[in-house]
PDB file of C-alpha atoms in Angstrom:
ATOM      1  CA  MET A 302       0.000   0.000   0.000  1.00 48.00           C
ATOM      2  CA  THR A 303       1.181   3.506  -0.705  1.00 62.00           C
ATOM      3  CA  GLN A 304      -0.807   5.073   2.157  1.00 86.00           C
ATOM      4  CA  LYS A 305       0.994   5.930   5.382  1.00 94.00           C
ATOM      5  CA  ALA A 306      -0.216   3.843   8.324  1.00 97.00           C
ATOM      6  CA  PHE A 307      -2.294   5.580  11.012  1.00 96.00           C
ATOM      7  CA  GLN A 308       0.329   4.677  13.613  1.00 95.00           C
ATOM      8  CA  ASP A 309       3.149   6.211  11.591  1.00 95.00           C
ATOM      9  CA  PHE A 310       1.659   9.651  12.200  1.00 93.00           C
ATOM     10  CA  TYR A 311       2.116   9.299  15.978  1.00 90.00           C
ATOM     11  CA  THR A 312       4.879  11.327  17.599  1.00 88.00           C
ATOM     12  CA  ASP A 313       7.815   9.452  19.154  1.00 89.00           C
ATOM     13  CA  ASP A 314       6.294   9.545  22.656  1.00 84.00           C
ATOM     14  CA  PHE A 315       3.211   7.759  21.350  1.00 88.00           C
ATOM     15  CA  SER A 316       5.177   5.268  19.302  1.00 95.00           C
ATOM     16  CA  GLN A 317       6.398   3.092  22.182  1.00 95.00           C
ATOM     17  CA  CYS A 318       3.260   0.949  22.391  1.00 96.00           C
ATOM     18  CA  TYR A 319       3.834  -2.807  22.457  1.00 96.00           C
ATOM     19  CA  GLY A 320       0.965  -3.294  20.030  1.00 96.00           C
ATOM     20  CA  CYS A 321       1.481  -0.561  17.485  1.00 96.00           C
ATOM     21  CA  GLY A 322       4.515   1.544  18.325  1.00 96.00           C
ATOM     22  CA  ARG A 323       6.959   1.800  15.441  1.00 96.00           C
ATOM     23  CA  LEU A 324       9.726   2.377  18.009  1.00 97.00           C
ATOM     24  CA  ASN A 325       9.004  -0.717  20.155  1.00 96.00           C
ATOM     25  CA  GLU A 326      11.425  -3.281  18.794  1.00 96.00           C
ATOM     26  CA  HIS A 327       9.908  -6.051  20.941  1.00 95.00           C
ATOM     27  CA  GLY A 328       6.352  -5.184  19.914  1.00 96.00           C
ATOM     28  CA  LEU A 329       3.861  -6.139  17.236  1.00 97.00           C
ATOM     29  CA  GLN A 330       4.160  -2.906  15.212  1.00 97.00           C
ATOM     30  CA  ILE A 331       0.622  -3.134  13.886  1.00 97.00           C
ATOM     31  CA  LYS A 332       0.011  -0.906  10.857  1.00 98.00           C
ATOM     32  CA  SER A 333      -3.546   0.154  10.043  1.00 98.00           C
ATOM     33  CA  TYR A 334      -4.852   1.740   6.854  1.00 98.00           C
ATOM     34  CA  TRP A 335      -8.129   2.867   5.366  1.00 97.00           C
ATOM     35  CA  ASP A 336      -9.672   0.489   2.869  1.00 97.00           C
ATOM     36  CA  GLY A 337     -12.745   2.363   1.717  1.00 96.00           C
ATOM     37  CA  ASP A 338     -14.936   2.954   4.768  1.00 96.00           C
ATOM     38  CA  GLU A 339     -13.247   0.162   6.680  1.00 98.00           C
ATOM     39  CA  SER A 340      -9.784   0.022   8.174  1.00 98.00           C
ATOM     40  CA  VAL A 341      -7.461  -2.898   7.708  1.00 98.00           C
ATOM     41  CA  ALA A 342      -4.266  -4.259   9.221  1.00 98.00           C
ATOM     42  CA  ARG A 343      -2.381  -7.423   8.349  1.00 98.00           C
ATOM     43  CA  ILE A 344       0.088  -9.321  10.467  1.00 98.00           C
ATOM     44  CA  LEU A 345       1.782 -12.694  10.582  1.00 98.00           C
ATOM     45  CA  PRO A 346       1.927 -13.755  14.256  1.00 98.00           C
ATOM     46  CA  SER A 347       5.238 -15.036  15.591  1.00 97.00           C
ATOM     47  CA  GLU A 348       5.668 -18.721  16.345  1.00 96.00           C
ATOM     48  CA  HIS A 349       5.764 -17.919  20.059  1.00 96.00           C
ATOM     49  CA  HIS A 350       2.343 -16.252  19.971  1.00 97.00           C
ATOM     50  CA  ILE A 351       0.824 -19.662  20.378  1.00 96.00           C
ATOM     51  CA  ALA A 352      -2.103 -20.955  22.456  1.00 95.00           C
ATOM     52  CA  VAL A 353      -1.853 -24.698  21.865  1.00 93.00           C
ATOM     53  CA  PRO A 354       0.054 -26.264  18.963  1.00 93.00           C
ATOM     54  CA  GLY A 355      -1.305 -24.947  15.659  1.00 95.00           C
ATOM     55  CA  PHE A 356      -3.312 -22.037  17.036  1.00 96.00           C
ATOM     56  CA  VAL A 357      -2.866 -18.350  17.817  1.00 97.00           C
ATOM     57  CA  TYR A 358      -2.881 -17.042  21.367  1.00 97.00           C
ATOM     58  CA  GLY A 359      -6.178 -15.334  22.272  1.00 97.00           C
ATOM     59  CA  GLY A 360      -4.404 -12.511  24.078  1.00 98.00           C
ATOM     60  CA  LEU A 361      -2.630 -11.658  20.842  1.00 98.00           C
ATOM     61  CA  ILE A 362      -5.962 -11.507  19.046  1.00 98.00           C
ATOM     62  CA  ALA A 363      -7.275  -9.179  21.749  1.00 98.00           C
ATOM     63  CA  SER A 364      -4.166  -7.033  21.313  1.00 98.00           C
ATOM     64  CA  LEU A 365      -4.638  -6.831  17.545  1.00 98.00           C
ATOM     65  CA  VAL A 366      -8.280  -5.833  17.954  1.00 98.00           C
ATOM     66  CA  ASP A 367      -7.310  -3.283  20.599  1.00 98.00           C
ATOM     67  CA  CYS A 368      -4.545  -1.454  18.753  1.00 97.00           C
ATOM     68  CA  HIS A 369      -6.174  -1.595  15.345  1.00 98.00           C
ATOM     69  CA  SER A 370      -9.354  -0.162  16.835  1.00 98.00           C
ATOM     70  CA  THR A 371      -7.720   2.685  18.767  1.00 97.00           C
ATOM     71  CA  GLY A 372      -5.752   3.568  15.637  1.00 97.00           C
ATOM     72  CA  THR A 373      -8.966   3.488  13.626  1.00 98.00           C
ATOM     73  CA  ALA A 374     -10.623   5.656  16.287  1.00 98.00           C
ATOM     74  CA  ALA A 375      -7.908   8.290  15.934  1.00 96.00           C
ATOM     75  CA  ALA A 376      -8.093   8.207  12.147  1.00 97.00           C
ATOM     76  CA  ALA A 377     -11.892   8.483  12.263  1.00 97.00           C
ATOM     77  CA  ALA A 378     -11.710  11.442  14.634  1.00 97.00           C
ATOM     78  CA  TYR A 379      -9.385  13.320  12.272  1.00 96.00           C
ATOM     79  CA  LYS A 380     -11.616  12.436   9.353  1.00 96.00           C
ATOM     80  CA  ALA A 381     -14.666  13.749  11.232  1.00 96.00           C
ATOM     81  CA  GLU A 382     -12.841  17.051  11.694  1.00 95.00           C
ATOM     82  CA  GLY A 383     -11.790  17.106   8.049  1.00 96.00           C
ATOM     83  CA  ARG A 384      -8.111  17.095   9.015  1.00 95.00           C
ATOM     84  CA  GLU A 385      -5.062  15.076   8.075  1.00 94.00           C
ATOM     85  CA  MET A 386      -3.435  12.981  10.818  1.00 94.00           C
ATOM     86  CA  ASP A 387      -0.279  15.093  10.827  1.00 90.00           C
ATOM     87  CA  THR A 388      -2.105  18.284  11.796  1.00 92.00           C
ATOM     88  CA  ASP A 389      -2.475  19.795  15.280  1.00 89.00           C
ATOM     89  CA  PRO A 390      -3.890  19.347  17.805  1.00 89.00           C
ATOM     90  CA  PRO A 391      -3.072  15.624  17.931  1.00 88.00           C
ATOM     91  CA  LEU A 392      -5.945  13.237  18.629  1.00 91.00           C
ATOM     92  CA  ARG A 393      -5.027  10.121  20.577  1.00 91.00           C
ATOM     93  CA  PHE A 394      -7.407   7.477  21.855  1.00 95.00           C
ATOM     94  CA  VAL A 395      -7.171   4.800  24.511  1.00 95.00           C
ATOM     95  CA  THR A 396      -9.390   1.833  25.187  1.00 97.00           C
ATOM     96  CA  ALA A 397     -12.162   2.224  27.727  1.00 98.00           C
ATOM     97  CA  SER A 398     -13.703  -1.141  26.969  1.00 98.00           C
ATOM     98  CA  LEU A 399     -12.653  -4.135  24.880  1.00 98.00           C
ATOM     99  CA  LYS A 400     -14.831  -7.108  24.013  1.00 98.00           C
ATOM    100  CA  VAL A 401     -13.656 -10.041  21.948  1.00 98.00           C
ATOM    101  CA  ASP A 402     -15.727 -13.044  20.919  1.00 98.00           C
ATOM    102  CA  TYR A 403     -13.688 -16.015  19.762  1.00 98.00           C
ATOM    103  CA  LEU A 404     -15.745 -17.766  17.112  1.00 97.00           C
ATOM    104  CA  ALA A 405     -13.247 -20.352  15.903  1.00 95.00           C
ATOM    105  CA  PRO A 406      -9.677 -21.367  16.710  1.00 95.00           C
ATOM    106  CA  THR A 407      -7.277 -19.106  14.761  1.00 97.00           C
ATOM    107  CA  PRO A 408      -4.595 -21.008  12.833  1.00 97.00           C
ATOM    108  CA  LEU A 409      -0.971 -20.106  13.493  1.00 97.00           C
ATOM    109  CA  GLY A 410       1.333 -19.652  10.508  1.00 97.00           C
ATOM    110  CA  VAL A 411      -0.950 -17.616   8.261  1.00 97.00           C
ATOM    111  CA  GLU A 412      -1.272 -13.867   7.849  1.00 98.00           C
ATOM    112  CA  LEU A 413      -4.198 -12.461   9.805  1.00 98.00           C
ATOM    113  CA  GLU A 414      -6.376  -9.637   8.583  1.00 98.00           C
ATOM    114  CA  ILE A 415      -7.986  -7.293  11.081  1.00 98.00           C
ATOM    115  CA  ARG A 416     -10.821  -5.190   9.724  1.00 98.00           C
ATOM    116  CA  GLY A 417     -12.390  -2.275  11.574  1.00 98.00           C
ATOM    117  CA  ARG A 418     -15.691  -0.493  11.074  1.00 98.00           C
ATOM    118  CA  VAL A 419     -16.465   2.800  12.772  1.00 98.00           C
ATOM    119  CA  ILE A 420     -19.823   2.644  14.495  1.00 98.00           C
ATOM    120  CA  GLU A 421     -19.921   5.969  16.299  1.00 97.00           C
ATOM    121  CA  VAL A 422     -17.763   9.097  16.398  1.00 97.00           C
ATOM    122  CA  LYS A 423     -18.235  11.662  19.130  1.00 96.00           C
ATOM    123  CA  GLU A 424     -15.772  14.298  20.275  1.00 91.00           C
ATOM    124  CA  LYS A 425     -14.467  12.205  23.158  1.00 95.00           C
ATOM    125  CA  LYS A 426     -15.544   8.711  22.199  1.00 97.00           C
ATOM    126  CA  VAL A 427     -15.332   6.481  19.151  1.00 98.00           C
ATOM    127  CA  VAL A 428     -16.799   2.993  18.881  1.00 98.00           C
ATOM    128  CA  VAL A 429     -15.199   0.503  16.510  1.00 98.00           C
ATOM    129  CA  GLU A 430     -16.282  -3.000  15.550  1.00 98.00           C
ATOM    130  CA  ALA A 431     -13.543  -5.321  14.382  1.00 98.00           C
ATOM    131  CA  LYS A 432     -13.122  -8.769  12.999  1.00 98.00           C
ATOM    132  CA  VAL A 433     -10.069 -10.982  12.698  1.00 98.00           C
ATOM    133  CA  LEU A 434      -9.827 -13.224   9.662  1.00 98.00           C
ATOM    134  CA  ALA A 435      -7.514 -16.080   8.775  1.00 98.00           C
ATOM    135  CA  ASN A 436      -7.628 -17.463   5.239  1.00 97.00           C
ATOM    136  CA  GLY A 437     -10.724 -15.307   4.687  1.00 96.00           C
ATOM    137  CA  LYS A 438     -12.626 -16.862   7.606  1.00 98.00           C
ATOM    138  CA  THR A 439     -13.713 -14.750  10.571  1.00 98.00           C
ATOM    139  CA  CYS A 440     -12.164 -16.264  13.696  1.00 98.00           C
ATOM    140  CA  ALA A 441     -12.963 -13.489  16.147  1.00 98.00           C
ATOM    141  CA  THR A 442     -15.045 -10.341  16.400  1.00 98.00           C
ATOM    142  CA  GLY A 443     -14.369  -7.374  18.611  1.00 98.00           C
ATOM    143  CA  ASN A 444     -15.965  -4.221  19.926  1.00 98.00           C
ATOM    144  CA  VAL A 445     -13.866  -1.373  21.251  1.00 98.00           C
ATOM    145  CA  VAL A 446     -15.013   1.776  22.997  1.00 98.00           C
ATOM    146  CA  ALA A 447     -12.126   4.203  22.566  1.00 98.00           C
ATOM    147  CA  VAL A 448     -11.955   7.476  24.444  1.00 97.00           C
ATOM    148  CA  LYS A 449      -9.724  10.510  24.150  1.00 95.00           C
ATOM    149  CA  MET A 450      -6.516   9.927  26.050  1.00 88.00           C
ATOM    150  CA  PRO A 451      -6.880  11.288  29.592  1.00 78.00           C
ATOM    151  CA  GLU A 452      -4.625  14.085  30.852  1.00 75.00           C
ATOM    152  CA  THR A 453      -3.133  11.697  33.414  1.00 72.00           C
ATOM    153  CA  MET A 454      -1.560   9.705  30.608  1.00 75.00           C
ATOM    154  CA  LEU A 455      -0.404  12.718  28.638  1.00 69.00           C
ATOM    155  CA  SER A 456       1.321  14.364  31.585  1.00 54.00           C
ATOM    156  CA  LYS A 457       4.010  11.725  32.019  1.00 46.00           C
TER     157      LYS A 457
ATOM    158  CA  MET B1461       3.429 -19.751  48.110  1.00 48.00           C
ATOM    159  CA  THR B1462       3.762 -23.459  48.595  1.00 62.00           C
ATOM    160  CA  GLN B1463       0.835 -24.383  46.329  1.00 86.00           C
ATOM    161  CA  LYS B1464       1.534 -25.572  42.809  1.00 94.00           C
ATOM    162  CA  ALA B1465       0.224 -23.142  40.169  1.00 97.00           C
ATOM    163  CA  PHE B1466      -2.811 -24.213  38.111  1.00 96.00           C
ATOM    164  CA  GLN B1467      -0.750 -23.922  34.923  1.00 95.00           C
ATOM    165  CA  ASP B1468       1.987 -26.184  36.257  1.00 95.00           C
ATOM    166  CA  PHE B1469      -0.428 -29.117  36.138  1.00 93.00           C
ATOM    167  CA  TYR B1470      -0.806 -28.787  32.353  1.00 90.00           C
ATOM    168  CA  THR B1471       0.883 -31.393  30.177  1.00 88.00           C
ATOM    169  CA  ASP B1472       3.728 -30.256  27.914  1.00 89.00           C
ATOM    170  CA  ASP B1473       1.448 -29.854  24.869  1.00 84.00           C
ATOM    171  CA  PHE B1474      -0.681 -27.413  26.818  1.00 88.00           C
ATOM    172  CA  SER B1475       2.287 -25.550  28.256  1.00 95.00           C
ATOM    173  CA  GLN B1476       3.285 -23.664  25.100  1.00 95.00           C
ATOM    174  CA  CYS B1477       0.831 -20.787  25.579  1.00 96.00           C
ATOM    175  CA  TYR B1478       2.304 -17.292  25.280  1.00 96.00           C
ATOM    176  CA  GLY B1479       0.316 -16.172  28.298  1.00 96.00           C
ATOM    177  CA  CYS B1480       0.723 -19.024  30.725  1.00 96.00           C
ATOM    178  CA  GLY B1481       2.841 -21.792  29.257  1.00 96.00           C
ATOM    179  CA  ARG B1482       5.748 -22.774  31.492  1.00 96.00           C
ATOM    180  CA  LEU B1483       7.587 -23.926  28.348  1.00 97.00           C
ATOM    181  CA  ASN B1484       7.182 -20.696  26.327  1.00 96.00           C
ATOM    182  CA  GLU B1485      10.418 -18.870  27.008  1.00 96.00           C
ATOM    183  CA  HIS B1486       9.174 -15.735  25.208  1.00 94.00           C
ATOM    184  CA  GLY B1487       5.865 -15.710  27.073  1.00 96.00           C
ATOM    185  CA  LEU B1488       4.415 -14.238  30.223  1.00 97.00           C
ATOM    186  CA  GLN B1489       4.371 -17.497  32.218  1.00 97.00           C
ATOM    187  CA  ILE B1490       1.434 -16.429  34.349  1.00 97.00           C
ATOM    188  CA  LYS B1491       1.024 -18.524  37.517  1.00 98.00           C
ATOM    189  CA  SER B1492      -2.375 -18.683  39.189  1.00 98.00           C
ATOM    190  CA  TYR B1493      -3.239 -19.988  42.636  1.00 98.00           C
ATOM    191  CA  TRP B1494      -6.252 -20.293  44.888  1.00 97.00           C
ATOM    192  CA  ASP B1495      -6.486 -17.681  47.617  1.00 97.00           C
ATOM    193  CA  GLY B1496      -9.567 -18.770  49.525  1.00 96.00           C
ATOM    194  CA  ASP B1497     -12.494 -18.687  47.115  1.00 96.00           C
ATOM    195  CA  GLU B1498     -10.671 -16.349  44.773  1.00 98.00           C
ATOM    196  CA  SER B1499      -7.741 -17.033  42.481  1.00 98.00           C
ATOM    197  CA  VAL B1500      -4.718 -14.801  42.308  1.00 98.00           C
ATOM    198  CA  ALA B1501      -1.735 -14.255  40.015  1.00 98.00           C
ATOM    199  CA  ARG B1502       1.028 -11.698  40.297  1.00 98.00           C
ATOM    200  CA  ILE B1503       3.325 -10.415  37.598  1.00 98.00           C
ATOM    201  CA  LEU B1504       5.739  -7.566  36.984  1.00 98.00           C
ATOM    202  CA  PRO B1505       5.264  -6.479  33.358  1.00 98.00           C
ATOM    203  CA  SER B1506       8.369  -6.026  31.219  1.00 97.00           C
ATOM    204  CA  GLU B1507       9.517  -2.543  30.261  1.00 96.00           C
ATOM    205  CA  HIS B1508       8.515  -3.237  26.669  1.00 96.00           C
ATOM    206  CA  HIS B1509       4.901  -3.983  27.631  1.00 97.00           C
ATOM    207  CA  ILE B1510       4.245  -0.283  27.474  1.00 96.00           C
ATOM    208  CA  ALA B1511       1.312   1.753  26.124  1.00 95.00           C
ATOM    209  CA  VAL B1512       2.632   5.304  26.518  1.00 93.00           C
ATOM    210  CA  PRO B1513       5.527   6.235  28.819  1.00 93.00           C
ATOM    211  CA  GLY B1514       4.708   5.209  32.386  1.00 95.00           C
ATOM    212  CA  PHE B1515       1.757   2.947  31.639  1.00 96.00           C
ATOM    213  CA  VAL B1516       1.064  -0.705  30.891  1.00 97.00           C
ATOM    214  CA  TYR B1517      -0.148  -1.862  27.480  1.00 97.00           C
ATOM    215  CA  GLY B1518      -3.873  -2.645  27.465  1.00 97.00           C
ATOM    216  CA  GLY B1519      -3.362  -5.769  25.371  1.00 98.00           C
ATOM    217  CA  LEU B1520      -1.139  -7.158  28.114  1.00 98.00           C
ATOM    218  CA  ILE B1521      -3.865  -6.511  30.660  1.00 98.00           C
ATOM    219  CA  ALA B1522      -6.342  -8.339  28.422  1.00 98.00           C
ATOM    220  CA  SER B1523      -3.859 -11.227  28.167  1.00 98.00           C
ATOM    221  CA  LEU B1524      -3.451 -11.418  31.943  1.00 98.00           C
ATOM    222  CA  VAL B1525      -7.212 -11.448  32.440  1.00 98.00           C
ATOM    223  CA  ASP B1526      -7.589 -14.065  29.726  1.00 98.00           C
ATOM    224  CA  CYS B1527      -5.011 -16.610  30.915  1.00 97.00           C
ATOM    225  CA  HIS B1528      -5.675 -16.155  34.598  1.00 98.00           C
ATOM    226  CA  SER B1529      -9.372 -16.692  33.968  1.00 98.00           C
ATOM    227  CA  THR B1530      -9.032 -19.788  31.789  1.00 97.00           C
ATOM    228  CA  GLY B1531      -6.658 -21.238  34.390  1.00 97.00           C
ATOM    229  CA  THR B1532      -9.179 -20.399  37.096  1.00 98.00           C
ATOM    230  CA  ALA B1533     -11.912 -22.006  34.983  1.00 98.00           C
ATOM    231  CA  ALA B1534      -9.952 -25.262  34.759  1.00 96.00           C
ATOM    232  CA  ALA B1535      -9.201 -25.244  38.482  1.00 97.00           C
ATOM    233  CA  ALA B1536     -12.856 -24.551  39.294  1.00 97.00           C
ATOM    234  CA  ALA B1537     -13.999 -27.388  37.032  1.00 97.00           C
ATOM    235  CA  TYR B1538     -11.721 -29.871  38.823  1.00 96.00           C
ATOM    236  CA  LYS B1539     -12.880 -28.538  42.159  1.00 96.00           C
ATOM    237  CA  ALA B1540     -16.536 -28.971  41.129  1.00 96.00           C
ATOM    238  CA  GLU B1541     -15.772 -32.621  40.347  1.00 95.00           C
ATOM    239  CA  GLY B1542     -13.938 -33.049  43.633  1.00 96.00           C
ATOM    240  CA  ARG B1543     -10.728 -33.925  41.813  1.00 95.00           C
ATOM    241  CA  GLU B1544      -7.120 -32.774  41.931  1.00 94.00           C
ATOM    242  CA  MET B1545      -5.706 -31.089  38.817  1.00 94.00           C
ATOM    243  CA  ASP B1546      -3.296 -33.932  38.113  1.00 90.00           C
ATOM    244  CA  THR B1547      -6.063 -36.523  37.698  1.00 92.00           C
ATOM    245  CA  ASP B1548      -7.621 -37.793  34.464  1.00 89.00           C
ATOM    246  CA  PRO B1549      -9.434 -36.917  32.343  1.00 89.00           C
ATOM    247  CA  PRO B1550      -7.752 -33.526  31.901  1.00 88.00           C
ATOM    248  CA  LEU B1551     -10.001 -30.470  31.827  1.00 91.00           C
ATOM    249  CA  ARG B1552      -8.818 -27.610  29.629  1.00 91.00           C
ATOM    250  CA  PHE B1553     -10.692 -24.419  28.867  1.00 95.00           C
ATOM    251  CA  VAL B1554     -10.428 -21.800  26.152  1.00 95.00           C
ATOM    252  CA  THR B1555     -11.925 -18.341  25.937  1.00 97.00           C
ATOM    253  CA  ALA B1556     -15.230 -17.942  24.150  1.00 98.00           C
ATOM    254  CA  SER B1557     -15.652 -14.318  25.164  1.00 98.00           C
ATOM    255  CA  LEU B1558     -13.402 -11.758  26.843  1.00 98.00           C
ATOM    256  CA  LYS B1559     -14.482  -8.346  28.102  1.00 98.00           C
ATOM    257  CA  VAL B1560     -12.151  -5.881  29.742  1.00 98.00           C
ATOM    258  CA  ASP B1561     -13.072  -2.492  31.137  1.00 98.00           C
ATOM    259  CA  TYR B1562     -10.130  -0.174  31.673  1.00 98.00           C
ATOM    260  CA  LEU B1563     -10.975   1.956  34.678  1.00 97.00           C
ATOM    261  CA  ALA B1564      -7.703   3.787  35.168  1.00 95.00           C
ATOM    262  CA  PRO B1565      -4.285   3.897  33.507  1.00 95.00           C
ATOM    263  CA  THR B1566      -2.148   1.041  34.895  1.00 97.00           C
ATOM    264  CA  PRO B1567       1.306   2.150  36.056  1.00 97.00           C
ATOM    265  CA  LEU B1568       4.331   0.381  34.581  1.00 97.00           C
ATOM    266  CA  GLY B1569       7.083  -0.742  36.940  1.00 97.00           C
ATOM    267  CA  VAL B1570       4.972  -2.197  39.735  1.00 98.00           C
ATOM    268  CA  GLU B1571       3.815  -5.758  40.328  1.00 98.00           C
ATOM    269  CA  LEU B1572       0.244  -6.313  39.171  1.00 98.00           C
ATOM    270  CA  GLU B1573      -2.211  -8.533  40.972  1.00 98.00           C
ATOM    271  CA  ILE B1574      -4.912 -10.321  39.005  1.00 98.00           C
ATOM    272  CA  ARG B1575      -7.777 -11.669  41.081  1.00 98.00           C
ATOM    273  CA  GLY B1576     -10.434 -14.040  39.764  1.00 98.00           C
ATOM    274  CA  ARG B1577     -13.848 -14.949  41.090  1.00 98.00           C
ATOM    275  CA  VAL B1578     -15.812 -17.900  39.732  1.00 98.00           C
ATOM    276  CA  ILE B1579     -19.347 -16.830  38.855  1.00 98.00           C
ATOM    277  CA  GLU B1580     -20.709 -19.954  37.234  1.00 97.00           C
ATOM    278  CA  VAL B1581     -19.517 -23.538  36.727  1.00 97.00           C
ATOM    279  CA  LYS B1582     -21.265 -25.813  34.277  1.00 96.00           C
ATOM    280  CA  GLU B1583     -19.863 -28.913  32.639  1.00 91.00           C
ATOM    281  CA  LYS B1584     -18.820 -27.150  29.457  1.00 95.00           C
ATOM    282  CA  LYS B1585     -18.722 -23.516  30.548  1.00 97.00           C
ATOM    283  CA  VAL B1586     -17.219 -21.530  33.377  1.00 98.00           C
ATOM    284  CA  VAL B1587     -17.648 -17.778  33.889  1.00 98.00           C
ATOM    285  CA  VAL B1588     -14.948 -15.857  35.717  1.00 98.00           C
ATOM    286  CA  GLU B1589     -14.843 -12.240  36.795  1.00 98.00           C
ATOM    287  CA  ALA B1590     -11.408 -10.723  37.200  1.00 98.00           C
ATOM    288  CA  LYS B1591      -9.808  -7.529  38.328  1.00 98.00           C
ATOM    289  CA  VAL B1592      -6.320  -6.172  37.822  1.00 98.00           C
ATOM    290  CA  LEU B1593      -4.801  -4.164  40.643  1.00 98.00           C
ATOM    291  CA  ALA B1594      -1.693  -2.003  40.848  1.00 98.00           C
ATOM    292  CA  ASN B1595      -0.604  -0.760  44.257  1.00 97.00           C
ATOM    293  CA  GLY B1596      -3.901  -2.080  45.616  1.00 97.00           C
ATOM    294  CA  LYS B1597      -6.000   0.000  43.211  1.00 98.00           C
ATOM    295  CA  THR B1598      -8.273  -1.681  40.650  1.00 98.00           C
ATOM    296  CA  CYS B1599      -7.186  -0.509  37.200  1.00 98.00           C
ATOM    297  CA  ALA B1600      -9.237  -2.908  35.100  1.00 98.00           C
ATOM    298  CA  THR B1601     -12.024  -5.417  35.449  1.00 98.00           C
ATOM    299  CA  GLY B1602     -12.695  -8.401  33.248  1.00 98.00           C
ATOM    300  CA  ASN B1603     -15.295 -10.987  32.444  1.00 98.00           C
ATOM    301  CA  VAL B1604     -14.382 -14.242  30.743  1.00 98.00           C
ATOM    302  CA  VAL B1605     -16.666 -16.938  29.426  1.00 98.00           C
ATOM    303  CA  ALA B1606     -14.469 -20.025  29.227  1.00 98.00           C
ATOM    304  CA  VAL B1607     -15.582 -23.176  27.455  1.00 97.00           C
ATOM    305  CA  LYS B1608     -14.177 -26.661  27.312  1.00 95.00           C
ATOM    306  CA  MET B1609     -11.502 -26.880  24.660  1.00 88.00           C
ATOM    307  CA  PRO B1610     -13.049 -28.011  21.351  1.00 78.00           C
ATOM    308  CA  GLU B1611     -11.919 -31.242  19.695  1.00 75.00           C
ATOM    309  CA  THR B1612     -10.538 -29.236  16.764  1.00 72.00           C
ATOM    310  CA  MET B1613      -7.897 -27.775  19.044  1.00 75.00           C
ATOM    311  CA  LEU B1614      -7.096 -31.034  20.769  1.00 69.00           C
ATOM    312  CA  SER B1615      -6.595 -32.989  17.570  1.00 54.00           C
ATOM    313  CA  LYS B1616      -3.477 -31.152  16.443  1.00 47.00           C
TER     314      LYS B1616
END
């Protein structure tokens, strides 16, 4: 893709995240993009992100849903304001609530696709629905309520 | 503690999990124990399990809730049958649904305590409520619906 990922617009301080920080060398470095009205991210889980032999760890799936959805929330908030993601003031979202339903065991060793759909955009809150697919099959669905990052997290 | 952790009863095949497998050297190796009617696990997150500077990654918190709760589900199922965890047949649970509410930013650099409470035990389904505390303060709450591991995951 020629688009720049949502997460690549974050400043260095907000690029440490284990899930999506481009500066976290131990992390997942999730990259999310618009694909029409939906957002999409693709990732091949590491061998050690295992649950039982042959299947992906559920906590990893929750992490993918989480970071892809907060990134989508930020991108949607900029879009709602008619602004590009590299303009000020920055809009950063954190997760208030995360729900994941595991519909089928997720095979390890194949690229996963995480798709997000923006359900609601308010000034301080964005709701995103997500699904995680392997080989085109939906293995998990997620719902994330993302809220504007609180001052207590920004002040560090 | 002198008790053996729930996860240390798992056979080698079920000890690969990134969250709680004693054989996954890259993983979190969560250890859960009974503490009266509740279950408890304690862990000091790594520096790289960061969200933004000073705070723990939400996906890690979801992972802690997930593995501690499925471990608690297995332990509760054995207890309901009046059996020890090293007796046959083995009882293993996976997550059908995971919900985490993030109540406050979780500080990085302190040991976290995850506490589980068994809400419901049926033959094929156990519901666990969890909370994650830092310095004695509840930072997140969780609800996990755990179900007996499907044959498709056992057959690998």
